[in-house]
Amino acid sequence: MTQAKTQTTRCAICGESTPDHLIVQYGSQEHGSREVCTRCMNADMAERCGLDFEHVELEPVTMTDCSGKSHEFHFATHLLGGMMTIDAFELHDGTPCGHQFQVIGSPDDEPFDLMAQLIARIRRALSVSHLSEDPRHGLQIAGQKVCGQITCDLDDDAVGPAVVIDGREISWEEFGRMLGTFEGFHFRLEIVDRSEAP
Ligand SMILES: [Zn+2]
């Protein structure tokens, strides 16, 4: 079994070696922009805003999708002045990828309540599969509705963004090929914030 490599960065405030997905660029007038861990960022933000905020480290949760594939979700909590966000994401080699979700609450919300909302949404998303594998034509849109996330394609030759559907990254070209099978149909495109999907 290969060990997944997790990149770490030393937090500029507490000095703890922290996985990169829990490191943020945090700017202040005194210190400029520094790489700090979410715990230190939240503590500093709480102090500046006079908030009584307790940072809770949320443990990863493994969930199974409708095809039986398991997904490990990691969580990052950010206190941003008058709001608190919790992001849920999968990691590949230490970098967030695949399914990504966010919930927005207020600083006095109970983190575990927000996490429960997030988990309910993840469960809803994992219960539906938008793509199917056709033996002759490869990956296809399974029904007449497809939901996913717009992301960036890191390939130098990429002509557009990439999309993540069913937790898998699909190039714009590949997505276009799938849409091509619906020639003559009309479509509706609605963009939603990741805190509102699914
Ligand atoms: Zn720190």
JSON list of N, CA and C in Angstrom, two decimals, residues 111-187:
[
{"chain": "A", "resi": 111, "resn": "PRO", "atom": "N", "xyz": [-20.66, 24.12, 16.16]},
{"chain": "A", "resi": 111, "resn": "PRO", "atom": "CA", "xyz": [-19.97, 23.52, 15.00]},
{"chain": "A", "resi": 111, "resn": "PRO", "atom": "C", "xyz": [-20.51, 22.14, 14.63]},
{"chain": "A", "resi": 112, "resn": "PHE", "atom": "N", "xyz": [-20.88, 21.34, 15.64]},
{"chain": "A", "resi": 112, "resn": "PHE", "atom": "CA", "xyz": [-21.35, 19.99, 15.33]},
{"chain": "A", "resi": 112, "resn": "PHE", "atom": "C", "xyz": [-22.72, 20.01, 14.64]},
{"chain": "A", "resi": 113, "resn": "ASP", "atom": "N", "xyz": [-23.55, 21.05, 14.93]},
{"chain": "A", "resi": 113, "resn": "ASP", "atom": "CA", "xyz": [-24.83, 21.18, 14.23]},
{"chain": "A", "resi": 113, "resn": "ASP", "atom": "C", "xyz": [-24.59, 21.51, 12.75]},
{"chain": "A", "resi": 114, "resn": "LEU", "atom": "N", "xyz": [-23.63, 22.42, 12.52]},
{"chain": "A", "resi": 114, "resn": "LEU", "atom": "CA", "xyz": [-23.32, 22.77, 11.13]},
{"chain": "A", "resi": 114, "resn": "LEU", "atom": "C", "xyz": [-22.75, 21.56, 10.39]},
{"chain": "A", "resi": 115, "resn": "MET", "atom": "N", "xyz": [-21.90, 20.82, 11.12]},
{"chain": "A", "resi": 115, "resn": "MET", "atom": "CA", "xyz": [-21.30, 19.63, 10.50]},
{"chain": "A", "resi": 115, "resn": "MET", "atom": "C", "xyz": [-22.40, 18.62, 10.15]},
{"chain": "A", "resi": 116, "resn": "ALA", "atom": "N", "xyz": [-23.41, 18.50, 11.02]},
{"chain": "A", "resi": 116, "resn": "ALA", "atom": "CA", "xyz": [-24.52, 17.56, 10.75]},
{"chain": "A", "resi": 116, "resn": "ALA", "atom": "C", "xyz": [-25.27, 17.98, 9.49]},
{"chain": "A", "resi": 117, "resn": "GLN", "atom": "N", "xyz": [-25.47, 19.30, 9.31]},
{"chain": "A", "resi": 117, "resn": "GLN", "atom": "CA", "xyz": [-26.12, 19.80, 8.09]},
{"chain": "A", "resi": 117, "resn": "GLN", "atom": "C", "xyz": [-25.29, 19.45, 6.86]},
{"chain": "A", "resi": 118, "resn": "LEU", "atom": "N", "xyz": [-23.98, 19.64, 7.03]},
{"chain": "A", "resi": 118, "resn": "LEU", "atom": "CA", "xyz": [-23.06, 19.37, 5.93]},
{"chain": "A", "resi": 118, "resn": "LEU", "atom": "C", "xyz": [-23.09, 17.89, 5.56]},
{"chain": "A", "resi": 119, "resn": "ILE", "atom": "N", "xyz": [-23.09, 17.04, 6.58]},
{"chain": "A", "resi": 119, "resn": "ILE", "atom": "CA", "xyz": [-23.10, 15.59, 6.34]},
{"chain": "A", "resi": 119, "resn": "ILE", "atom": "C", "xyz": [-24.41, 15.16, 5.66]},
{"chain": "A", "resi": 120, "resn": "ALA", "atom": "N", "xyz": [-25.53, 15.79, 6.05]},
{"chain": "A", "resi": 120, "resn": "ALA", "atom": "CA", "xyz": [-26.81, 15.47, 5.41]},
{"chain": "A", "resi": 120, "resn": "ALA", "atom": "C", "xyz": [-26.74, 15.82, 3.93]},
{"chain": "A", "resi": 121, "resn": "ARG", "atom": "N", "xyz": [-26.10, 16.96, 3.62]},
{"chain": "A", "resi": 121, "resn": "ARG", "atom": "CA", "xyz": [-25.98, 17.36, 2.21]},
{"chain": "A", "resi": 121, "resn": "ARG", "atom": "C", "xyz": [-25.05, 16.45, 1.44]},
{"chain": "A", "resi": 122, "resn": "ILE", "atom": "N", "xyz": [-23.95, 16.05, 2.10]},
{"chain": "A", "resi": 122, "resn": "ILE", "atom": "CA", "xyz": [-23.01, 15.14, 1.43]},
{"chain": "A", "resi": 122, "resn": "ILE", "atom": "C", "xyz": [-23.73, 13.82, 1.13]},
{"chain": "A", "resi": 123, "resn": "ARG", "atom": "N", "xyz": [-24.51, 13.35, 2.11]},
{"chain": "A", "resi": 123, "resn": "ARG", "atom": "CA", "xyz": [-25.24, 12.08, 1.93]},
{"chain": "A", "resi": 123, "resn": "ARG", "atom": "C", "xyz": [-26.19, 12.19, 0.74]},
{"chain": "A", "resi": 124, "resn": "ARG", "atom": "N", "xyz": [-26.89, 13.35, 0.64]},
{"chain": "A", "resi": 124, "resn": "ARG", "atom": "CA", "xyz": [-27.80, 13.56, -0.50]},
{"chain": "A", "resi": 124, "resn": "ARG", "atom": "C", "xyz": [-27.03, 13.52, -1.82]},
{"chain": "A", "resi": 125, "resn": "ALA", "atom": "N", "xyz": [-25.87, 14.19, -1.83]},
{"chain": "A", "resi": 125, "resn": "ALA", "atom": "CA", "xyz": [-25.09, 14.25, -3.07]},
{"chain": "A", "resi": 125, "resn": "ALA", "atom": "C", "xyz": [-24.58, 12.86, -3.44]},
{"chain": "A", "resi": 126, "resn": "LEU", "atom": "N", "xyz": [-24.14, 12.09, -2.43]},
{"chain": "A", "resi": 126, "resn": "LEU", "atom": "CA", "xyz": [-23.57, 10.77, -2.73]},
{"chain": "A", "resi": 126, "resn": "LEU", "atom": "C", "xyz": [-24.64, 9.74, -3.12]},
{"chain": "A", "resi": 127, "resn": "SER", "atom": "N", "xyz": [-25.91, 10.06, -2.81]},
{"chain": "A", "resi": 127, "resn": "SER", "atom": "CA", "xyz": [-26.96, 9.08, -3.10]},
{"chain": "A", "resi": 127, "resn": "SER", "atom": "C", "xyz": [-27.38, 9.11, -4.57]},
{"chain": "A", "resi": 128, "resn": "VAL", "atom": "N", "xyz": [-26.91, 10.11, -5.30]},
{"chain": "A", "resi": 128, "resn": "VAL", "atom": "CA", "xyz": [-27.29, 10.22, -6.71]},
{"chain": "A", "resi": 128, "resn": "VAL", "atom": "C", "xyz": [-26.04, 10.08, -7.57]},
{"chain": "A", "resi": 129, "resn": "SER", "atom": "N", "xyz": [-26.20, 9.38, -8.68]},
{"chain": "A", "resi": 129, "resn": "SER", "atom": "CA", "xyz": [-25.07, 9.31, -9.59]},
{"chain": "A", "resi": 129, "resn": "SER", "atom": "C", "xyz": [-25.51, 9.93, -10.91]},
{"chain": "A", "resi": 130, "resn": "HIS", "atom": "N", "xyz": [-24.77, 10.92, -11.37]},
{"chain": "A", "resi": 130, "resn": "HIS", "atom": "CA", "xyz": [-25.16, 11.65, -12.58]},
{"chain": "A", "resi": 130, "resn": "HIS", "atom": "C", "xyz": [-24.54, 11.08, -13.85]},
{"chain": "A", "resi": 131, "resn": "LEU", "atom": "N", "xyz": [-23.53, 10.25, -13.66]},
{"chain": "A", "resi": 131, "resn": "LEU", "atom": "CA", "xyz": [-22.83, 9.70, -14.82]},
{"chain": "A", "resi": 131, "resn": "LEU", "atom": "C", "xyz": [-22.98, 8.19, -14.86]},
{"chain": "A", "resi": 132, "resn": "SER", "atom": "N", "xyz": [-22.94, 7.64, -16.04]},
{"chain": "A", "resi": 132, "resn": "SER", "atom": "CA", "xyz": [-22.94, 6.18, -16.15]},
{"chain": "A", "resi": 132, "resn": "SER", "atom": "C", "xyz": [-21.94, 5.78, -17.22]},
{"chain": "A", "resi": 133, "resn": "GLU", "atom": "N", "xyz": [-21.44, 4.58, -17.08]},
{"chain": "A", "resi": 133, "resn": "GLU", "atom": "CA", "xyz": [-20.43, 4.08, -18.01]},
{"chain": "A", "resi": 133, "resn": "GLU", "atom": "C", "xyz": [-21.13, 3.26, -19.08]},
{"chain": "A", "resi": 134, "resn": "ASP", "atom": "N", "xyz": [-21.08, 3.74, -20.30]},
{"chain": "A", "resi": 134, "resn": "ASP", "atom": "CA", "xyz": [-21.70, 3.01, -21.41]},
{"chain": "A", "resi": 134, "resn": "ASP", "atom": "C", "xyz": [-20.63, 2.15, -22.06]},
{"chain": "A", "resi": 135, "resn": "PRO", "atom": "N", "xyz": [-20.89, 0.83, -22.24]},
{"chain": "A", "resi": 135, "resn": "PRO", "atom": "CA", "xyz": [-19.84, -0.05, -22.79]},
{"chain": "A", "resi": 135, "resn": "PRO", "atom": "C", "xyz": [-19.34, 0.41, -24.16]},
{"chain": "A", "resi": 136, "resn": "ARG", "atom": "N", "xyz": [-20.22, 1.02, -24.95]},
{"chain": "A", "resi": 136, "resn": "ARG", "atom": "CA", "xyz": [-19.79, 1.45, -26.30]},
{"chain": "A", "resi": 136, "resn": "ARG", "atom": "C", "xyz": [-19.30, 2.88, -26.35]},
{"chain": "A", "resi": 137, "resn": "HIS", "atom": "N", "xyz": [-19.97, 3.77, -25.59]},
{"chain": "A", "resi": 137, "resn": "HIS", "atom": "CA", "xyz": [-19.66, 5.20, -25.74]},
{"chain": "A", "resi": 137, "resn": "HIS", "atom": "C", "xyz": [-18.92, 5.80, -24.55]},
{"chain": "A", "resi": 138, "resn": "GLY", "atom": "N", "xyz": [-18.51, 4.97, -23.61]},
{"chain": "A", "resi": 138, "resn": "GLY", "atom": "CA", "xyz": [-17.76, 5.48, -22.46]},
{"chain": "A", "resi": 138, "resn": "GLY", "atom": "C", "xyz": [-18.66, 6.21, -21.48]},
{"chain": "A", "resi": 139, "resn": "LEU", "atom": "N", "xyz": [-18.07, 7.17, -20.78]},
{"chain": "A", "resi": 139, "resn": "LEU", "atom": "CA", "xyz": [-18.80, 7.87, -19.73]},
{"chain": "A", "resi": 139, "resn": "LEU", "atom": "C", "xyz": [-19.89, 8.77, -20.32]},
{"chain": "A", "resi": 140, "resn": "GLN", "atom": "N", "xyz": [-21.11, 8.65, -19.77]},
{"chain": "A", "resi": 140, "resn": "GLN", "atom": "CA", "xyz": [-22.25, 9.42, -20.29]},
{"chain": "A", "resi": 140, "resn": "GLN", "atom": "C", "xyz": [-23.02, 10.07, -19.15]},
{"chain": "A", "resi": 141, "resn": "ILE", "atom": "N", "xyz": [-23.81, 11.10, -19.49]},
{"chain": "A", "resi": 141, "resn": "ILE", "atom": "CA", "xyz": [-24.72, 11.68, -18.51]},
{"chain": "A", "resi": 141, "resn": "ILE", "atom": "C", "xyz": [-25.88, 10.68, -18.37]},
{"chain": "A", "resi": 142, "resn": "ALA", "atom": "N", "xyz": [-26.12, 10.25, -17.12]},
{"chain": "A", "resi": 142, "resn": "ALA", "atom": "CA", "xyz": [-27.04, 9.13, -16.90]},
{"chain": "A", "resi": 142, "resn": "ALA", "atom": "C", "xyz": [-28.50, 9.47, -17.22]},
{"chain": "A", "resi": 143, "resn": "GLY", "atom": "N", "xyz": [-28.97, 10.66, -16.78]},
{"chain": "A", "resi": 143, "resn": "GLY", "atom": "CA", "xyz": [-30.36, 11.01, -17.04]},
{"chain": "A", "resi": 143, "resn": "GLY", "atom": "C", "xyz": [-30.40, 12.26, -17.90]},
{"chain": "A", "resi": 144, "resn": "GLN", "atom": "N", "xyz": [-31.28, 13.20, -17.52]},
{"chain": "A", "resi": 144, "resn": "GLN", "atom": "CA", "xyz": [-31.32, 14.45, -18.26]},
{"chain": "A", "resi": 144, "resn": "GLN", "atom": "C", "xyz": [-30.97, 15.63, -17.36]},
{"chain": "A", "resi": 145, "resn": "LYS", "atom": "N", "xyz": [-30.40, 15.29, -16.19]},
{"chain": "A", "resi": 145, "resn": "LYS", "atom": "CA", "xyz": [-30.00, 16.36, -15.28]},
{"chain": "A", "resi": 145, "resn": "LYS", "atom": "C", "xyz": [-28.62, 16.01, -14.75]},
{"chain": "A", "resi": 146, "resn": "VAL", "atom": "N", "xyz": [-27.75, 16.98, -14.71]},
{"chain": "A", "resi": 146, "resn": "VAL", "atom": "CA", "xyz": [-26.42, 16.71, -14.18]},
{"chain": "A", "resi": 146, "resn": "VAL", "atom": "C", "xyz": [-26.00, 17.85, -13.25]},
{"chain": "A", "resi": 147, "resn": "CYS", "atom": "N", "xyz": [-25.45, 17.51, -12.10]},
{"chain": "A", "resi": 147, "resn": "CYS", "atom": "CA", "xyz": [-24.98, 18.50, -11.14]},
{"chain": "A", "resi": 147, "resn": "CYS", "atom": "C", "xyz": [-23.51, 18.25, -10.86]},
{"chain": "A", "resi": 148, "resn": "GLY", "atom": "N", "xyz": [-22.78, 19.28, -10.62]},
{"chain": "A", "resi": 148, "resn": "GLY", "atom": "CA", "xyz": [-21.37, 19.12, -10.32]},
{"chain": "A", "resi": 148, "resn": "GLY", "atom": "C", "xyz": [-20.77, 20.43, -9.88]},
{"chain": "A", "resi": 149, "resn": "GLN", "atom": "N", "xyz": [-19.46, 20.48, -9.89]},
{"chain": "A", "resi": 149, "resn": "GLN", "atom": "CA", "xyz": [-18.77, 21.70, -9.46]},
{"chain": "A", "resi": 149, "resn": "GLN", "atom": "C", "xyz": [-17.80, 22.13, -10.55]},
{"chain": "A", "resi": 150, "resn": "ILE", "atom": "N", "xyz": [-17.75, 23.45, -10.76]},
{"chain": "A", "resi": 150, "resn": "ILE", "atom": "CA", "xyz": [-16.80, 23.99, -11.76]},
{"chain": "A", "resi": 150, "resn": "ILE", "atom": "C", "xyz": [-15.46, 24.15, -11.05]},
{"chain": "A", "resi": 151, "resn": "THR", "atom": "N", "xyz": [-14.42, 23.65, -11.66]},
{"chain": "A", "resi": 151, "resn": "THR", "atom": "CA", "xyz": [-13.12, 23.74, -11.02]},
{"chain": "A", "resi": 151, "resn": "THR", "atom": "C", "xyz": [-12.11, 24.12, -12.11]},
{"chain": "A", "resi": 152, "resn": "CYS", "atom": "N", "xyz": [-10.83, 24.23, -11.77]},
{"chain": "A", "resi": 152, "resn": "CYS", "atom": "CA", "xyz": [-9.91, 24.63, -12.83]},
{"chain": "A", "resi": 152, "resn": "CYS", "atom": "C", "xyz": [-9.19, 23.39, -13.35]},
{"chain": "A", "resi": 153, "resn": "ASP", "atom": "N", "xyz": [-8.92, 23.42, -14.62]},
{"chain": "A", "resi": 153, "resn": "ASP", "atom": "CA", "xyz": [-8.19, 22.31, -15.24]},
{"chain": "A", "resi": 153, "resn": "ASP", "atom": "C", "xyz": [-6.72, 22.67, -15.23]},
{"chain": "A", "resi": 154, "resn": "LEU", "atom": "N", "xyz": [-5.91, 21.86, -14.55]},
{"chain": "A", "resi": 154, "resn": "LEU", "atom": "CA", "xyz": [-4.49, 22.19, -14.40]},
{"chain": "A", "resi": 154, "resn": "LEU", "atom": "C", "xyz": [-3.67, 21.79, -15.62]},
{"chain": "A", "resi": 155, "resn": "ASP", "atom": "N", "xyz": [-4.31, 21.11, -16.55]},
{"chain": "A", "resi": 155, "resn": "ASP", "atom": "CA", "xyz": [-3.62, 20.72, -17.77]},
{"chain": "A", "resi": 155, "resn": "ASP", "atom": "C", "xyz": [-3.29, 21.97, -18.60]},
{"chain": "A", "resi": 156, "resn": "ASP", "atom": "N", "xyz": [-2.03, 22.12, -19.00]},
{"chain": "A", "resi": 156, "resn": "ASP", "atom": "CA", "xyz": [-1.60, 23.32, -19.75]},
{"chain": "A", "resi": 156, "resn": "ASP", "atom": "C", "xyz": [-2.38, 23.53, -21.04]},
{"chain": "A", "resi": 157, "resn": "ASP", "atom": "N", "xyz": [-2.80, 22.44, -21.69]},
{"chain": "A", "resi": 157, "resn": "ASP", "atom": "CA", "xyz": [-3.49, 22.55, -22.97]},
{"chain": "A", "resi": 157, "resn": "ASP", "atom": "C", "xyz": [-5.01, 22.70, -22.80]},
{"chain": "A", "resi": 158, "resn": "ALA", "atom": "N", "xyz": [-5.48, 22.79, -21.55]},
{"chain": "A", "resi": 158, "resn": "ALA", "atom": "CA", "xyz": [-6.93, 22.82, -21.30]},
{"chain": "A", "resi": 158, "resn": "ALA", "atom": "C", "xyz": [-7.56, 24.04, -21.96]},
{"chain": "A", "resi": 159, "resn": "VAL", "atom": "N", "xyz": [-8.72, 23.84, -22.58]},
{"chain": "A", "resi": 159, "resn": "VAL", "atom": "CA", "xyz": [-9.40, 24.95, -23.25]},
{"chain": "A", "resi": 159, "resn": "VAL", "atom": "C", "xyz": [-10.45, 25.60, -22.36]},
{"chain": "A", "resi": 160, "resn": "GLY", "atom": "N", "xyz": [-10.77, 25.04, -21.25]},
{"chain": "A", "resi": 160, "resn": "GLY", "atom": "CA", "xyz": [-11.80, 25.62, -20.38]},
{"chain": "A", "resi": 160, "resn": "GLY", "atom": "C", "xyz": [-11.60, 25.12, -18.97]},
{"chain": "A", "resi": 161, "resn": "PRO", "atom": "N", "xyz": [-12.59, 25.32, -18.12]},
{"chain": "A", "resi": 161, "resn": "PRO", "atom": "CA", "xyz": [-12.48, 24.79, -16.76]},
{"chain": "A", "resi": 161, "resn": "PRO", "atom": "C", "xyz": [-12.67, 23.27, -16.79]},
{"chain": "A", "resi": 162, "resn": "ALA", "atom": "N", "xyz": [-12.47, 22.63, -15.69]},
{"chain": "A", "resi": 162, "resn": "ALA", "atom": "CA", "xyz": [-12.86, 21.22, -15.56]},
{"chain": "A", "resi": 162, "resn": "ALA", "atom": "C", "xyz": [-14.11, 21.21, -14.70]},
{"chain": "A", "resi": 163, "resn": "VAL", "atom": "N", "xyz": [-14.83, 20.14, -14.69]},
{"chain": "A", "resi": 163, "resn": "VAL", "atom": "CA", "xyz": [-15.98, 20.02, -13.79]},
{"chain": "A", "resi": 163, "resn": "VAL", "atom": "C", "xyz": [-15.81, 18.75, -12.96]},
{"chain": "A", "resi": 164, "resn": "VAL", "atom": "N", "xyz": [-16.34, 18.77, -11.76]},
{"chain": "A", "resi": 164, "resn": "VAL", "atom": "CA", "xyz": [-16.30, 17.58, -10.92]},
{"chain": "A", "resi": 164, "resn": "VAL", "atom": "C", "xyz": [-17.74, 17.07, -10.82]},
{"chain": "A", "resi": 165, "resn": "ILE", "atom": "N", "xyz": [-17.96, 15.86, -11.34]},
{"chain": "A", "resi": 165, "resn": "ILE", "atom": "CA", "xyz": [-19.29, 15.25, -11.30]},
{"chain": "A", "resi": 165, "resn": "ILE", "atom": "C", "xyz": [-19.14, 13.88, -10.65]},
{"chain": "A", "resi": 166, "resn": "ASP", "atom": "N", "xyz": [-20.01, 13.55, -9.72]},
{"chain": "A", "resi": 166, "resn": "ASP", "atom": "CA", "xyz": [-19.90, 12.30, -8.96]},
{"chain": "A", "resi": 166, "resn": "ASP", "atom": "C", "xyz": [-18.52, 12.17, -8.31]},
{"chain": "A", "resi": 167, "resn": "GLY", "atom": "N", "xyz": [-17.90, 13.30, -7.99]},
{"chain": "A", "resi": 167, "resn": "GLY", "atom": "CA", "xyz": [-16.60, 13.26, -7.33]},
{"chain": "A", "resi": 167, "resn": "GLY", "atom": "C", "xyz": [-15.44, 13.00, -8.28]},
{"chain": "A", "resi": 168, "resn": "ARG", "atom": "N", "xyz": [-15.70, 12.89, -9.58]},
{"chain": "A", "resi": 168, "resn": "ARG", "atom": "CA", "xyz": [-14.58, 12.68, -10.50]},
{"chain": "A", "resi": 168, "resn": "ARG", "atom": "C", "xyz": [-14.39, 13.88, -11.41]},
{"chain": "A", "resi": 169, "resn": "GLU", "atom": "N", "xyz": [-13.12, 14.18, -11.65]},
{"chain": "A", "resi": 169, "resn": "GLU", "atom": "CA", "xyz": [-12.81, 15.34, -12.47]},
{"chain": "A", "resi": 169, "resn": "GLU", "atom": "C", "xyz": [-12.97, 15.01, -13.95]},
{"chain": "A", "resi": 170, "resn": "ILE", "atom": "N", "xyz": [-13.75, 15.85, -14.64]},
{"chain": "A", "resi": 170, "resn": "ILE", "atom": "CA", "xyz": [-14.03, 15.65, -16.06]},
{"chain": "A", "resi": 170, "resn": "ILE", "atom": "C", "xyz": [-13.55, 16.89, -16.80]},
{"chain": "A", "resi": 171, "resn": "SER", "atom": "N", "xyz": [-12.77, 16.71, -17.84]},
{"chain": "A", "resi": 171, "resn": "SER", "atom": "CA", "xyz": [-12.28, 17.88, -18.59]},
{"chain": "A", "resi": 171, "resn": "SER", "atom": "C", "xyz": [-13.45, 18.50, -19.35]},
{"chain": "A", "resi": 172, "resn": "TRP", "atom": "N", "xyz": [-13.29, 19.76, -19.72]},
{"chain": "A", "resi": 172, "resn": "TRP", "atom": "CA", "xyz": [-14.33, 20.48, -20.46]},
{"chain": "A", "resi": 172, "resn": "TRP", "atom": "C", "xyz": [-14.62, 19.78, -21.79]},
{"chain": "A", "resi": 173, "resn": "GLU", "atom": "N", "xyz": [-13.54, 19.28, -22.38]},
{"chain": "A", "resi": 173, "resn": "GLU", "atom": "CA", "xyz": [-13.65, 18.58, -23.66]},
{"chain": "A", "resi": 173, "resn": "GLU", "atom": "C", "xyz": [-14.51, 17.31, -23.51]},
{"chain": "A", "resi": 174, "resn": "GLU", "atom": "N", "xyz": [-14.22, 16.57, -22.44]},
{"chain": "A", "resi": 174, "resn": "GLU", "atom": "CA", "xyz": [-14.95, 15.33, -22.17]},
{"chain": "A", "resi": 174, "resn": "GLU", "atom": "C", "xyz": [-16.42, 15.64, -21.86]},
{"chain": "A", "resi": 175, "resn": "PHE", "atom": "N", "xyz": [-16.64, 16.71, -21.10]},
{"chain": "A", "resi": 175, "resn": "PHE", "atom": "CA", "xyz": [-18.01, 17.11, -20.76]},
{"chain": "A", "resi": 175, "resn": "PHE", "atom": "C", "xyz": [-18.77, 17.49, -22.04]},
{"chain": "A", "resi": 176, "resn": "GLY", "atom": "N", "xyz": [-18.07, 18.21, -22.92]},
{"chain": "A", "resi": 176, "resn": "GLY", "atom": "CA", "xyz": [-18.66, 18.60, -24.21]},
{"chain": "A", "resi": 176, "resn": "GLY", "atom": "C", "xyz": [-19.05, 17.37, -25.03]},
{"chain": "A", "resi": 177, "resn": "ARG", "atom": "N", "xyz": [-18.18, 16.37, -25.00]},
{"chain": "A", "resi": 177, "resn": "ARG", "atom": "CA", "xyz": [-18.47, 15.13, -25.75]},
{"chain": "A", "resi": 177, "resn": "ARG", "atom": "C", "xyz": [-19.75, 14.47, -25.20]},
{"chain": "A", "resi": 178, "resn": "MET", "atom": "N", "xyz": [-19.88, 14.49, -23.85]},
{"chain": "A", "resi": 178, "resn": "MET", "atom": "CA", "xyz": [-21.08, 13.89, -23.24]},
{"chain": "A", "resi": 178, "resn": "MET", "atom": "C", "xyz": [-22.33, 14.67, -23.63]},
{"chain": "A", "resi": 179, "resn": "LEU", "atom": "N", "xyz": [-22.21, 16.02, -23.65]},
{"chain": "A", "resi": 179, "resn": "LEU", "atom": "CA", "xyz": [-23.37, 16.84, -24.03]},
{"chain": "A", "resi": 179, "resn": "LEU", "atom": "C", "xyz": [-23.73, 16.63, -25.49]},
{"chain": "A", "resi": 180, "resn": "GLY", "atom": "N", "xyz": [-22.72, 16.31, -26.29]},
{"chain": "A", "resi": 180, "resn": "GLY", "atom": "CA", "xyz": [-22.93, 16.10, -27.73]},
{"chain": "A", "resi": 180, "resn": "GLY", "atom": "C", "xyz": [-23.96, 15.03, -28.03]},
{"chain": "A", "resi": 181, "resn": "THR", "atom": "N", "xyz": [-24.15, 14.09, -27.11]},
{"chain": "A", "resi": 181, "resn": "THR", "atom": "CA", "xyz": [-25.13, 13.03, -27.35]},
{"chain": "A", "resi": 181, "resn": "THR", "atom": "C", "xyz": [-26.57, 13.56, -27.24]},
{"chain": "A", "resi": 182, "resn": "PHE", "atom": "N", "xyz": [-26.72, 14.81, -26.76]},
{"chain": "A", "resi": 182, "resn": "PHE", "atom": "CA", "xyz": [-28.06, 15.40, -26.61]},
{"chain": "A", "resi": 182, "resn": "PHE", "atom": "C", "xyz": [-28.33, 16.43, -27.71]},
{"chain": "A", "resi": 183, "resn": "GLU", "atom": "N", "xyz": [-27.68, 16.31, -28.82]},
{"chain": "A", "resi": 183, "resn": "GLU", "atom": "CA", "xyz": [-27.84, 17.28, -29.91]},
{"chain": "A", "resi": 183, "resn": "GLU", "atom": "C", "xyz": [-29.32, 17.53, -30.20]},
{"chain": "A", "resi": 184, "resn": "GLY", "atom": "N", "xyz": [-29.69, 18.79, -30.30]},
{"chain": "A", "resi": 184, "resn": "GLY", "atom": "CA", "xyz": [-31.09, 19.13, -30.59]},
{"chain": "A", "resi": 184, "resn": "GLY", "atom": "C", "xyz": [-31.92, 19.40, -29.36]},
{"chain": "A", "resi": 185, "resn": "PHE", "atom": "N", "xyz": [-31.46, 18.92, -28.20]},
{"chain": "A", "resi": 185, "resn": "PHE", "atom": "CA", "xyz": [-32.18, 19.18, -26.94]},
{"chain": "A", "resi": 185, "resn": "PHE", "atom": "C", "xyz": [-31.90, 20.61, -26.49]},
{"chain": "A", "resi": 186, "resn": "HIS", "atom": "N", "xyz": [-32.74, 21.14, -25.62]},
{"chain": "A", "resi": 186, "resn": "HIS", "atom": "CA", "xyz": [-32.46, 22.43, -25.00]},
{"chain": "A", "resi": 186, "resn": "HIS", "atom": "C", "xyz": [-31.86, 22.16, -23.63]},
{"chain": "A", "resi": 187, "resn": "PHE", "atom": "N", "xyz": [-31.27, 23.17, -23.01]},
{"chain": "A", "resi": 187, "resn": "PHE", "atom": "CA", "xyz": [-30.76, 22.95, -21.66]},
{"chain": "A", "resi": 187, "resn": "PHE", "atom": "C", "xyz": [-30.95, 24.18, -20.80]}
]
